[in-house]
Amino acid sequence: MKKILSFTLIVLMLIPMMTWLNLSAASGSCGAGLTWSLSGGTLTISGNGAMNNYSYFEKAPWYDSRTSIKSVVIKDGVTTLGNYAFYECVALTSITFPKSGLVSIGDEAIRDCTALKSLTLPEGLETIGLIAIAYNPNLERVYIPDSVTRIRNMAFAQCTALKEIDYPASVTEVEGYIFSGCTAVERISLPDGITKIGLGAFEVCEKLTTINIPDTVTYIRSSAFAYCKSLKTITLPQSITKMETDVFNNTTSVTVECYADSYAENYCKTNGIAYKTLTAHEHSYSGAITTLVTCTEDGVITYTCSCGDSYTDTIPALGHAWLEWVVTTEPTTTTVGVERRECRRGCGSFESREIPMLEVSEPEITVSDYDISISMAENISYIRYALGEYSTASEIKNAAGCVTLNASKISEYTEEGICKLTMVNGGIYSLWIKMTDGTEYIYKADLSVMDQSVETYGVTLTVKNLYGVKDYFIAKGERTTYADVKANSVVQITKNKIGTKHDYTYILSDPGIYTVCVRYDDTARAHKFITVELTVTEPEFTENGLQLNVANLDDIKVIRTAYGEYNTPGEVKRAEGARAFTGKTVLKGLDNYSVQYREEGIVTVAVVYNNGYEVMYKYNVKKKTPEMKQEGSTVTFTNLDDLKVIRYAEGEYATSNQIKNAVGSKTVTASKVVNDSVSINLNSGTYTFCVQYNDESYNYYTVVIE
């Protein structure tokens, strides 16, 4: 027979539709094949596969919206609920599970959902995790299918509104503290097959009066029935072979019914617990259902002993197991709606309730710079707008440049219920808005007077919102008058340069403090002064013989270099033999880079950053050269700072590689240098030396020993 957690009927409070509309919308990924979306207070999990596991420290992506989540819908294809999935969703009142496929509910997944009153777990579920549905003080009713094979420790702990508990037939153990602190529970029904009752399993079930212990139980752990102050009698079967200390700690009114010479009788004697010895024939009682239990009618089981004695036990009516509410008639602004829910047990019962009429709300229009924002976008079927002042829908429709947006197009510009439209130009706009219920509105949006702002990026300066601007000046330093700005101006950006642009960007040569002075077409408007500071990262140059190291390359665009003296990056770029190293290739991810040269001479280096900053650097490249002295058969090299290697061999050679591959070639590394000097003793003959430094400076010497 299906096992049910049966409690008082839950009546969900009606949530007004307009409240749903005002809740924020969001979405994202919650597993390799799963996505989530939050809209109107409903969190939907869809896709195929297992949900990610979360934790107290790394919460689910919808955790910050937990006070707004009123319902959860889990679609077919979801196989697991991750740890901490709906932890502390304090407004949650309903969870719709998939019809099949969900196999596990993770640890603490539905913990501290303080508004939750009812749960109907799906067929096919196998595991309920650690503390999974605990600390839900208003949870009155839970349906657990027989497919569940394990319910882990503390799964329903501190669910203080639970009144009845029926365990699924496929579970073989009542794990530790699983119903600890369920202070309202009155009846517990355990199925045949249970072999162990865990530590503190029913601790502090203060109203518990009835519990059956099947004759498959062999082991009861400590405090299993501690502080069950309403428990008067409990029958322990002969199958029990082990009971830990304090099973009935502070359950002082209980009388244990047990069989003569059984382990349970001896336990009671040893621990001073009141007991009653049962006669042997009572062990042969077997039961048969004479009246089936239904949602509204009690069932009856008749137990008969082999001696002919019998008694009956009543199975309380299950109560209806309601499915989710389904809207059968949508509400409008003039009529109420209707929603209905049916009993999932197929008894034919249903409930209906009204959905209040939609409130008539007018969208709000706000302007910012070139943007017009319109609220309640999901309830708008059409928007028309045109530049100019018009009073009727037909005037707007017939105006030059009129733009019409239908609901599909409106949705493209909508985020979190707000439709944001960016105008091509400033000025006064007229808008006609038609709602989905047919209501029409006319609005005017004034974008004629804009407030300019300045954005900086290195030495790049952008002035924004330029509608109505005559021109603006940029001057070095902090200035407070137009005359001072003009006298020290770096540049004047005129209306012709601005054209139809909303914003205009200018690259300055140097960082520092600048003042922008804006003048308007409307001469009555006072000039606007904006002071900004342009900051940059300066490159650092380290000279090293044939190498030049350039550091501080974060946000680098390009390094260019060429032999000769030049004044701009463009001149370097066009020079003969110019080289370039870009931030997208060679310099990507580097903070410093060494430019290698092969010849001596003056070079120019141009360092250009993405923020517009340019630095020109000139370097006189000189290779590193040792000093050589020959005394008899001894050759001495000095000035060996930053030496890489000395190679030599008997014979005359032109390259370091030839020396390296010669018969009898010798190598002297930097570790052999003492006091900046190396001495080498040679036999008679002609030798070629190559002295190589880390900067790739190569020096060749021919030495003849008589």
XYZ file of C-alpha atoms in Angstrom:
706
model
C 0.000 0.000 0.000
C 1.299 3.475 -0.891
C 2.836 5.245 2.109
C 1.666 8.838 2.743
C 2.678 11.700 5.026
C -0.798 13.036 5.864
C -1.473 16.381 7.558
C -4.126 19.121 7.626
C -5.301 20.594 4.304
C -3.166 23.447 3.040
C -4.875 26.532 1.665
C -2.451 28.704 -0.328
C -2.831 32.451 -0.002
C -3.764 34.110 -3.306
C -0.906 36.110 -4.803
C -2.127 39.144 -6.798
C -1.080 39.045 -10.440
C 0.299 42.580 -10.367
C 2.715 41.600 -7.604
C 4.080 38.890 -9.898
C 4.616 41.430 -12.658
C 6.792 43.624 -10.450
C 9.223 40.862 -9.460
C 12.567 40.869 -11.203
C 13.407 38.432 -14.009
C 16.724 36.597 -14.339
C 18.167 33.422 -15.827
C 21.333 31.352 -16.140
C 22.872 27.886 -15.940
C 22.504 25.554 -12.933
C 24.022 22.362 -14.327
C 25.783 20.942 -17.364
C 22.452 20.527 -19.146
C 20.171 22.677 -16.980
C 19.037 26.299 -17.022
C 17.029 28.376 -14.573
C 14.784 31.375 -15.029
C 13.031 33.607 -12.503
C 10.018 35.619 -13.579
C 6.986 36.886 -11.689
C 7.988 35.075 -8.501
C 8.239 31.655 -10.225
C 11.610 29.890 -10.437
C 11.715 27.367 -13.299
C 14.397 24.661 -13.644
C 14.518 23.005 -17.072
C 16.768 20.913 -19.298
C 18.255 17.441 -18.967
C 20.594 16.167 -16.265
C 21.671 16.849 -12.707
C 21.613 20.204 -10.927
C 24.864 21.658 -9.598
C 25.559 21.190 -5.889
C 25.775 24.410 -3.867
C 26.813 25.104 -0.279
C 26.463 27.543 2.610
C 29.416 29.492 1.215
C 28.661 29.141 -2.518
C 24.907 29.609 -2.761
C 22.601 28.931 -5.702
C 22.530 31.716 -8.346
C 18.945 32.666 -7.385
C 19.751 32.884 -3.653
C 19.740 36.704 -3.582
C 16.118 36.595 -4.859
C 15.030 34.015 -2.262
C 12.546 36.401 -0.566
C 10.749 36.878 -3.917
C 10.502 33.225 -5.001
C 6.941 32.047 -4.299
C 6.830 28.916 -6.440
C 9.293 26.486 -8.043
C 8.555 24.482 -11.201
C 10.952 21.605 -12.005
C 10.518 20.377 -15.572
C 10.784 16.804 -16.890
C 14.410 15.899 -17.594
C 15.841 17.169 -14.284
C 17.354 14.172 -12.467
C 18.607 15.673 -9.179
C 18.068 18.674 -6.953
C 21.501 19.897 -5.838
C 22.622 20.543 -2.278
C 21.241 23.842 -0.905
C 19.053 24.245 -4.034
C 16.224 26.225 -2.368
C 17.883 26.944 0.966
C 16.180 29.817 2.866
C 13.569 30.499 0.139
C 11.360 31.928 2.874
C 8.475 32.987 0.570
C 8.239 29.614 -1.201
C 4.742 28.083 -0.952
C 4.735 25.409 -3.662
C 7.118 23.100 -5.566
C 5.994 21.313 -8.741
C 8.147 18.245 -9.345
C 8.503 16.422 -12.706
C 6.193 13.450 -13.222
C 9.179 11.117 -13.463
C 12.969 11.073 -13.707
C 13.889 12.919 -10.492
C 15.939 10.429 -8.434
C 17.398 12.465 -5.564
C 16.923 15.552 -3.424
C 20.271 16.903 -2.200
C 21.460 17.851 1.281
C 19.626 20.874 2.777
C 17.904 21.386 -0.595
C 14.522 22.492 0.835
C 15.703 23.657 4.255
C 14.360 26.769 6.054
C 11.532 27.298 3.540
C 9.398 28.754 6.308
C 6.267 29.439 4.206
C 6.064 25.913 2.747
C 3.010 23.958 3.986
C 2.749 20.974 1.653
C 5.005 18.741 -0.467
C 4.083 15.992 -2.934
C 7.306 14.177 -3.843
C 7.323 12.509 -7.299
C 7.122 8.825 -8.175
C 10.566 7.408 -8.957
C 12.379 9.452 -6.291
C 15.019 7.294 -4.579
C 16.984 9.422 -2.092
C 16.168 12.306 0.274
C 19.392 13.943 1.454
C 20.850 15.090 4.760
C 18.681 17.797 6.454
C 16.950 18.008 3.063
C 13.474 19.156 4.207
C 14.325 20.243 7.757
C 13.569 23.415 9.734
C 10.296 24.093 7.876
C 8.055 25.129 10.794
C 4.826 25.348 8.744
C 5.187 22.093 6.784
C 2.049 20.099 7.636
C 1.874 17.446 4.957
C 4.302 15.394 2.825
C 3.612 12.592 0.338
C 6.580 10.197 -0.039
C 6.366 7.559 -2.821
C 7.337 3.927 -2.205
C 10.215 4.353 -4.701
C 12.269 6.098 -1.973
C 14.923 3.716 -0.628
C 16.848 6.048 1.669
C 15.973 9.072 3.816
C 19.159 10.483 5.344
C 19.862 11.919 8.815
C 17.760 14.865 10.024
C 15.791 14.945 6.750
C 12.633 16.295 8.485
C 14.143 17.582 11.753
C 12.378 20.522 13.424
C 9.342 20.399 11.101
C 7.181 21.377 14.046
C 3.811 21.326 12.187
C 3.959 17.666 11.031
C 1.215 15.573 12.664
C 1.445 12.128 11.047
C 4.332 10.135 9.572
C 4.084 7.056 7.298
C 7.394 5.642 6.106
C 7.756 4.325 2.520
C 7.814 0.522 2.323
C 11.158 0.352 0.472
C 13.233 2.020 3.234
C 14.992 -0.367 5.628
C 16.416 2.091 8.201
C 15.149 5.080 10.148
C 18.347 7.172 10.191
C 19.596 9.437 12.980
C 17.528 12.433 14.184
C 15.371 12.108 11.080
C 12.234 13.445 12.844
C 13.963 15.053 15.822
C 12.014 18.031 17.178
C 8.813 17.293 15.194
C 6.814 18.407 18.229
C 3.325 18.145 16.645
C 3.524 14.569 15.300
C 0.960 12.252 16.895
C 1.154 9.023 14.875
C 4.053 7.177 13.210
C 3.595 4.142 10.946
C 6.693 2.108 10.109
C 6.513 -0.561 7.369
C 7.670 -4.172 7.545
C 11.302 -4.354 6.467
C 12.656 -1.682 8.811
C 15.649 -3.239 10.601
C 17.176 -0.292 12.498
C 15.936 2.851 14.261
C 18.729 5.424 14.422
C 20.179 7.738 17.036
C 17.586 10.267 18.289
C 15.278 9.359 15.390
C 12.054 10.524 17.136
C 13.649 12.639 19.858
C 11.391 15.404 21.287
C 8.275 14.218 19.377
C 6.332 15.574 22.350
C 2.799 14.687 21.127
C 3.606 11.206 19.821
C 1.030 8.713 21.167
C 1.086 5.881 18.617
C 3.967 4.096 16.854
C 4.241 0.543 15.549
C 7.573 -1.273 15.592
C 7.548 -4.004 12.904
C 8.926 -7.452 13.806
C 11.790 -6.924 11.330
C 13.515 -4.381 13.645
C 16.665 -5.737 15.301
C 18.490 -2.608 16.574
C 17.314 0.597 18.303
C 19.919 3.283 19.006
C 20.270 5.687 21.927
C 17.646 8.438 22.502
C 15.452 7.097 19.668
C 12.328 7.960 21.716
C 13.823 10.498 24.146
C 11.545 13.258 25.502
C 8.412 11.679 23.903
C 6.368 12.698 26.936
C 2.963 11.712 25.465
C 4.011 8.172 24.516
C 2.161 5.796 26.871
C 2.660 2.365 25.280
C 4.988 0.865 22.678
C 5.218 -2.772 21.572
C 8.731 -4.122 20.958
C 8.909 -7.364 18.928
C 10.980 -10.467 19.684
C 13.192 -9.674 16.655
C 15.118 -6.988 18.594
C 18.630 -8.101 19.512
C 20.252 -4.798 20.517
C 19.161 -1.551 22.227
C 21.597 1.196 23.246
C 21.391 3.096 26.536
C 18.785 5.825 27.091
C 16.450 4.773 24.232
C 13.588 6.224 26.329
C 15.579 9.042 27.981
C 13.097 11.365 29.802
C 10.098 9.476 28.347
C 8.950 8.625 31.841
C 5.301 7.637 31.210
C 5.910 4.880 28.674
C 5.074 1.219 29.249
C 6.842 -1.225 26.964
C 4.814 -4.215 25.778
C 7.214 -7.103 25.113
C 7.438 -10.882 25.118
C 8.667 -13.042 27.962
C 12.413 -13.669 27.998
C 12.906 -11.372 24.989
C 15.792 -8.936 24.656
C 13.308 -6.069 25.120
C 12.017 -7.491 28.430
C 15.551 -7.885 29.775
C 16.377 -4.327 28.626
C 13.402 -2.943 30.546
C 14.355 -4.888 33.668
C 17.978 -3.716 33.506
C 17.093 -0.058 32.916
C 14.098 0.240 35.229
C 11.534 0.843 32.468
C 7.881 -0.120 33.048
C 6.875 -3.098 30.909
C 4.021 -5.520 30.272
C 4.642 -9.105 29.222
C 2.612 -10.271 26.222
C 1.283 -13.834 25.881
C 2.850 -15.980 23.223
C -0.229 -16.312 21.021
C -0.264 -12.588 20.328
C 2.849 -13.023 18.199
C 0.816 -14.902 15.551
C -1.583 -12.064 14.737
C -1.896 -11.363 11.000
C -3.923 -8.587 9.372
C -6.122 -8.108 6.348
C -7.629 -4.886 5.009
C -11.418 -5.011 5.297
C -12.098 -1.381 4.308
C -9.793 0.512 1.946
C -8.635 3.938 3.074
C -9.582 6.871 0.795
C -9.025 10.613 0.808
C -12.152 11.184 2.945
C -12.950 7.772 4.524
C -10.992 5.819 7.147
C -9.739 2.340 6.323
C -9.923 -0.709 8.624
C -7.439 -3.568 9.150
C -8.599 -6.647 11.097
C -5.841 -8.592 12.899
C -6.582 -12.240 13.737
C -4.574 -14.620 15.943
C -4.346 -18.350 15.278
C -6.334 -18.870 18.468
C -9.294 -17.044 16.966
C -8.872 -13.798 18.901
C -8.993 -10.623 16.760
C -8.907 -6.849 16.924
C -9.204 -3.976 14.426
C -7.031 -0.968 13.660
C -8.241 2.165 11.904
C -6.228 3.795 9.127
C -7.043 7.523 9.180
C -8.380 9.023 5.945
C -5.501 10.165 3.769
C -6.853 13.620 2.960
C -6.622 15.061 -0.510
C -3.207 15.375 -2.180
C -3.735 18.455 -4.277
C -1.954 19.095 -7.562
C -0.822 22.627 -8.462
C -3.391 25.301 -9.276
C -4.183 25.543 -13.014
C -5.671 28.726 -14.471
C -8.855 27.903 -16.390
C -9.958 31.502 -17.026
C -7.445 34.355 -17.228
C -8.375 37.535 -15.313
C -8.719 40.844 -17.118
C -9.112 44.416 -15.939
C -12.912 43.947 -16.045
C -13.484 40.261 -15.125
C -12.175 37.892 -12.468
C -10.286 34.766 -13.430
C -10.670 31.198 -12.183
C -8.117 28.577 -11.219
C -8.691 24.959 -10.221
C -6.729 22.103 -8.662
C -7.525 18.383 -8.541
C -6.630 15.576 -6.139
C -3.686 13.614 -7.517
C -5.112 10.337 -6.115
C -7.878 10.268 -8.726
C -10.785 10.518 -6.283
C -12.467 13.102 -8.528
C -12.398 15.925 -5.973
C -11.330 19.417 -6.966
C -11.238 22.976 -5.637
C -11.781 26.248 -7.497
C -11.032 29.829 -6.541
C -11.201 33.245 -8.117
C -8.241 35.247 -9.381
C -8.832 38.971 -8.773
C -9.271 41.297 -11.723
C -6.079 42.872 -12.999
C -5.417 46.301 -11.627
C -5.594 49.104 -14.164
C -2.130 50.625 -14.036
C -0.695 53.292 -16.268
C 2.868 52.849 -17.564
C 5.457 55.334 -16.357
C 7.744 57.267 -18.724
C 11.228 58.371 -17.654
C 13.961 60.033 -19.701
C 17.724 59.943 -19.325
C 20.023 61.467 -21.925
C 18.855 59.949 -25.274
C 16.870 57.117 -23.632
C 13.113 56.908 -23.037
C 12.177 54.141 -20.559
C 8.625 52.773 -20.390
C 7.411 50.539 -17.531
C 4.901 47.628 -17.745
C 6.367 46.647 -21.116
C 4.956 43.101 -20.900
C 1.422 44.598 -20.920
C 1.992 46.824 -23.984
C 0.923 45.692 -27.456
C 2.016 48.782 -29.499
C 4.240 51.859 -29.157
C 4.418 54.684 -31.715
C 6.681 57.694 -31.347
C 7.786 60.683 -33.393
C 9.946 63.771 -32.886
C 7.675 66.734 -32.200
C 4.696 67.689 -30.036
C 1.419 65.955 -31.013
C -1.861 65.447 -29.165
C -3.537 62.479 -30.838
C -2.647 58.982 -32.021
C -3.371 59.875 -35.645
C -1.106 62.950 -35.517
C 1.764 60.815 -34.216
C 1.085 58.124 -36.840
C 1.168 60.678 -39.677
C 4.230 62.576 -38.384
C 7.454 62.444 -40.401
C 9.797 59.735 -39.129
C 7.129 58.005 -37.004
C 8.317 54.648 -35.610
C 5.879 51.807 -34.753
C 6.818 48.867 -32.509
C 4.653 45.768 -32.003
C 4.800 43.484 -28.945
C 7.505 41.293 -30.500
C 9.739 44.284 -31.219
C 9.022 45.827 -27.803
C 10.287 42.647 -26.132
C 13.672 43.079 -27.877
C 14.170 46.372 -26.034
C 12.765 45.117 -22.708
C 14.663 44.037 -19.619
C 13.069 43.402 -16.217
C 9.768 44.850 -17.421
C 11.255 48.120 -18.699
C 11.323 48.947 -22.424
C 14.266 51.286 -23.131
C 14.269 53.163 -26.451
C 17.317 55.175 -27.564
C 16.450 58.174 -29.726
C 18.507 59.177 -32.760
C 18.456 62.807 -31.687
C 17.421 65.000 -28.797
C 14.244 67.091 -28.664
C 10.629 66.651 -27.562
C 9.012 63.343 -28.567
C 5.350 62.318 -28.569
C 4.420 58.694 -27.808
C 1.225 56.663 -28.304
C 1.021 53.489 -26.175
C -1.656 50.799 -26.493
C -1.965 48.247 -23.675
C -2.955 44.596 -24.142
C -6.374 45.376 -22.603
C -6.979 48.051 -25.272
C -6.277 51.103 -23.100
C -4.418 53.881 -24.959
C -2.161 56.642 -23.619
C -0.442 59.718 -25.105
C 2.823 60.941 -23.553
C 5.447 63.602 -24.218
C 9.102 62.954 -23.434
C 11.407 65.953 -23.203
C 14.947 65.150 -24.349
C 15.706 68.735 -25.316
C 17.925 69.720 -22.386
C 20.697 67.240 -21.666
C 23.328 67.136 -18.999
C 26.792 66.505 -20.400
C 29.215 64.146 -18.732
C 32.826 63.203 -19.393
C 34.389 59.737 -19.527
C 38.149 59.231 -19.549
C 40.331 56.316 -20.578
C 44.027 57.068 -20.304
C 44.494 60.217 -22.415
C 41.232 59.579 -24.288
C 38.473 62.027 -23.270
C 34.829 61.547 -24.353
C 32.106 64.167 -23.841
C 28.631 62.564 -23.837
C 25.077 63.771 -24.573
C 25.935 66.536 -27.041
C 22.424 67.483 -28.210
C 22.036 71.271 -28.040
C 25.802 71.859 -27.685
C 27.310 74.659 -29.777
C 30.932 73.667 -29.092
C 33.278 72.799 -26.281
C 36.904 73.591 -25.376
C 39.476 71.391 -23.608
C 42.136 73.248 -21.589
C 45.053 71.931 -19.533
C 44.680 72.605 -15.804
C 41.747 73.474 -13.587
C 39.862 76.507 -15.002
C 36.681 78.240 -13.854
C 36.017 80.909 -16.535
C 35.429 80.750 -20.270
C 38.200 83.324 -20.921
C 40.714 81.250 -18.943
C 39.707 78.022 -20.733
C 39.876 79.622 -24.180
C 43.266 81.214 -23.510
C 44.725 77.854 -22.457
C 42.709 75.574 -24.725
C 44.251 72.490 -26.280
C 41.426 72.054 -28.788
C 37.978 73.368 -29.699
C 35.370 70.772 -30.794
C 32.852 72.582 -32.998
C 29.279 71.703 -33.935
C 30.482 70.718 -37.416
C 32.843 68.146 -35.898
C 30.133 66.825 -33.588
C 27.580 66.456 -36.384
C 24.834 64.031 -35.325
C 27.003 62.164 -32.838
C 25.667 61.655 -29.326
C 29.231 61.560 -27.957
C 32.595 62.824 -29.226
C 36.034 61.420 -28.354
C 39.356 63.273 -28.463
C 42.819 61.887 -27.675
C 45.139 64.251 -25.787
C 48.888 63.926 -25.752
C 49.602 64.166 -22.033
C 47.977 62.981 -18.813
C 47.037 65.445 -16.084
C 44.143 67.685 -15.032
C 41.958 69.181 -17.777
C 38.891 71.407 -17.870
C 36.086 71.005 -20.408
C 33.954 74.107 -21.079
C 30.654 73.409 -22.876
C 28.721 76.150 -24.715
C 25.105 75.765 -25.871
C 22.945 76.777 -28.845
C 20.612 78.300 -26.264
C 22.682 81.319 -25.221
C 20.569 81.693 -22.087
C 22.112 78.516 -20.693
C 25.227 79.095 -18.628
C 28.455 77.475 -19.745
C 29.177 74.107 -18.134
C 32.638 73.459 -16.670
C 33.806 69.884 -16.044
C 37.213 69.163 -14.491
C 38.745 65.702 -14.977
C 42.086 64.028 -14.365
C 43.627 61.830 -17.057
C 45.834 59.132 -15.577
C 48.118 56.694 -17.375
C 50.657 53.996 -16.665
C 54.112 55.053 -17.767
C 56.289 52.471 -19.523
C 59.652 51.701 -17.938
C 62.762 51.282 -20.111
C 65.838 49.252 -19.078
C 68.871 49.460 -21.388
C 71.013 46.357 -21.689
C 73.515 46.336 -24.531
C 71.779 45.018 -27.647
C 68.496 44.735 -25.728
C 65.941 47.258 -24.492
C 63.414 45.973 -21.950
C 60.036 47.760 -21.859
C 57.875 47.176 -18.737
C 54.327 48.154 -17.595
C 52.641 46.805 -20.713
C 49.135 46.340 -19.290
C 46.594 47.431 -21.951
C 49.383 47.809 -24.562
C 48.382 48.288 -28.191
C 51.764 48.155 -29.974
C 55.511 48.737 -29.605
C 57.221 50.000 -32.784
C 60.958 50.456 -33.294
C 63.366 51.409 -36.080
C 66.978 52.552 -36.424
C 67.158 56.356 -36.632
C 65.602 59.305 -34.808
C 61.840 59.923 -35.233
C 59.202 62.025 -33.446
C 55.917 60.141 -33.878
C 54.714 56.518 -33.958
C 53.670 57.105 -37.574
C 57.204 58.105 -38.589
C 58.582 54.982 -36.899
C 55.995 52.817 -38.648
C 57.014 54.167 -42.062
C 60.783 53.925 -41.443
C 62.873 51.387 -43.342
C 63.281 48.139 -41.407
C 60.642 49.108 -38.813
C 59.380 46.337 -36.531
C 56.116 46.099 -34.563
C 55.075 43.980 -31.560
C 51.296 44.084 -30.857
C 49.243 43.472 -27.751
C 47.119 40.956 -29.643
C 50.050 38.720 -30.596
C 53.615 38.923 -29.255
C 52.810 41.054 -26.181
C 49.559 39.321 -25.202
C 49.555 38.628 -21.462
C 53.035 40.099 -20.903
C 53.930 42.905 -18.500
C 57.403 43.419 -19.987
C 59.221 42.624 -23.231
C 62.837 42.814 -24.377
C 63.410 44.192 -27.880
C 66.487 42.568 -29.448
C 68.823 44.562 -31.725
C 71.693 43.217 -33.839
C 73.539 46.372 -34.806
C 74.809 49.346 -32.876
C 73.309 52.786 -33.444
C 70.479 55.144 -32.407
C 66.990 53.557 -32.364
C 63.592 55.105 -31.694
C 60.929 53.183 -29.773
C 57.233 54.166 -29.854
C 55.047 52.657 -27.093
C 51.318 53.048 -27.830
C 48.576 52.039 -25.365
C 44.944 51.225 -26.182
C 43.879 54.262 -24.155
C 45.616 56.569 -26.654
C 48.737 57.300 -24.632
C 51.981 57.394 -26.681
C 55.584 57.495 -25.429
C 58.633 58.057 -27.679
C 62.027 56.779 -26.477
C 65.491 56.966 -28.083
C 68.272 54.525 -27.257
C 71.917 54.409 -28.397
C 72.421 50.670 -28.923
C 75.919 49.466 -28.035
C 76.945 45.863 -27.848
C 78.799 44.549 -24.808
C 82.543 44.009 -25.395
C 85.169 42.389 -23.140
C 88.786 43.454 -22.754
C 91.306 40.835 -23.878
C 94.981 40.529 -22.902
C 97.492 37.870 -23.983
C 100.592 37.092 -21.943
C 102.557 34.207 -23.403
C 100.249 31.193 -23.546
C 97.664 32.766 -21.214
C 94.632 34.687 -22.533
C 92.671 36.806 -20.052
C 89.191 38.341 -20.596
C 87.780 41.042 -18.296
C 84.596 43.215 -18.287
C 82.457 40.081 -18.214
C 79.363 41.383 -16.400
C 76.247 39.577 -17.782
C 78.426 36.977 -19.589
C 76.559 34.043 -21.102
C 79.397 31.862 -22.416
C 82.954 31.850 -23.876
C 83.604 29.252 -26.575
C 87.020 28.523 -28.157
C 88.671 25.912 -30.329
C 91.961 25.424 -32.174
C 91.615 26.687 -35.733
C 90.070 29.679 -37.449
C 86.260 29.974 -37.519
C 83.680 32.624 -38.440
C 80.714 31.797 -36.191
C 79.977 30.651 -32.654
C 78.255 27.547 -34.026
C 81.371 26.558 -36.008
C 83.449 26.890 -32.852
C 80.923 24.832 -30.875
C 81.039 21.988 -33.423
C 84.852 21.997 -33.847
C 86.960 19.082 -32.604
C 88.241 19.808 -29.084
C 85.898 22.817 -28.590
C 85.923 24.237 -25.048
C 83.224 26.181 -23.126
C 83.627 28.617 -20.219
C 80.365 29.567 -18.446
C 79.598 32.592 -16.270
C 80.077 30.467 -13.142
C 83.840 30.404 -13.893
C 84.158 34.220 -13.778
C 86.142 35.443 -10.758
C 86.436 39.160 -10.033
C 85.002 39.931 -13.466
C 87.856 37.986 -15.103
C 88.603 34.627 -16.767
C 92.145 33.343 -17.666
C 92.711 30.482 -20.093
C 96.029 28.637 -20.626
C 96.644 27.364 -24.166
C 99.081 25.113 -25.980
C 100.845 26.363 -29.063
C 98.631 26.898 -32.089
C 96.032 29.254 -33.563
C 92.700 29.604 -31.678
C 89.365 31.324 -32.329
C 87.366 32.729 -29.355
C 83.686 33.846 -29.192
C 82.655 35.824 -26.116
C 78.816 35.902 -25.908
C 76.721 37.982 -23.485
C 73.092 37.462 -22.432
C 72.051 40.438 -24.589
C 73.232 38.417 -27.634
C 76.415 40.467 -28.081
C 78.980 38.304 -29.912
C 82.738 39.135 -29.910
C 85.300 37.136 -31.934
C 89.088 36.941 -31.374
C 91.912 35.030 -33.078
C 94.849 34.143 -30.802
C 98.209 32.674 -31.917
C 100.319 30.837 -29.342
C 104.004 30.274 -30.368
